[in-house]
Amino acid sequence: MIKHQTIELPTDNGERLDVHIYNCQLDKGVNILKAEGLEEITARDLADIRLTAGPDHYITKRGAFVAETIIYLHNGNILLTDRNRSPILKDATKAVELHRKHEEFYLDEKIVNELCECAEVDTEKAIKSGVILIPKKEIQKEIPVLRLDKKPLTRFLFRDLAGQYGHLLKEGGVDSLPLHALDAMYSTTVKAPFARALYVHLFWEWFYLGSNDPMDFKSSICADKWIEPNYWGVWGLKRMPTAKRKL
């Protein structure tokens, strides 16, 4: 039986964020969310959840896969798609099956060409088209949190909340946001462009047992994970109006 948890977060604007977490693999979770009229959360949704809940809430201290997808191209450049253009969400069953065997989710040439045609370097245009192109030379391993709204990758992911989210991270003791991406050389050696899911790590620091050194995962963006196994569940979000009190 798939475990389901709902966390209700009241906001300051009369809404309530209902976060639904299903403890299952991505393909099953996507189908459940669809049946419930929900979609997998985006990076912006996750930022909204953390901003609403605050840095000390336990849901803020959990990481999650988000709906955006990263495409590794042969030339070392990367594409980042929004939820609507995600190849993984369109064929989650195949992606999970391949990742379970640690095999890449290769994309057909037609799909790659379509995504490349939609891709924009300009962030605002990319937000409208649903695909942003990040040239290899501009892929940063760390992004200062107070510049999340200035950098194309994080502006595309966190949208209008990028600046606020950066300040939340700063208040939580994070100075820079690490990006864990596959080495560009790897994408030149495989047979075709491929897709990986994006995972936004937990808000606090982990420590290895017996070590005083924190792992560099604090709120990092991971573009190098297999989506199977998935220990973190599949998250959906519903915005609900808050009932007015009777006078």
XYZ file of N, CA and C in Angstrom, residues 16 23 26 41 86 107 130 168 194 208 224:
33
model
N -4.097 28.396 1.144
C -3.447 27.344 1.915
C -2.755 26.423 0.928
N 4.616 8.055 -1.054
C 5.855 7.295 -0.881
C 5.924 6.175 -1.921
N 8.487 7.287 -9.142
C 7.993 8.396 -9.947
C 6.842 7.994 -10.861
N 5.454 18.669 -8.252
C 5.873 20.032 -7.939
C 7.046 20.470 -8.810
N 8.826 18.221 -20.100
C 9.717 17.206 -19.527
C 9.568 15.855 -20.226
N 17.183 10.079 -25.584
C 16.078 10.741 -26.270
C 16.190 10.569 -27.777
N 9.582 27.347 -22.349
C 9.628 26.113 -21.572
C 10.954 25.386 -21.609
N 16.106 33.425 1.865
C 15.780 32.380 2.841
C 16.985 31.469 3.068
N 20.647 12.572 -23.423
C 19.826 11.844 -22.458
C 19.292 12.796 -21.397
N 28.394 13.035 7.948
C 28.743 11.622 7.924
C 28.973 11.154 9.358
N 22.368 14.870 -11.305
C 23.137 13.665 -11.606
C 22.556 12.413 -10.951
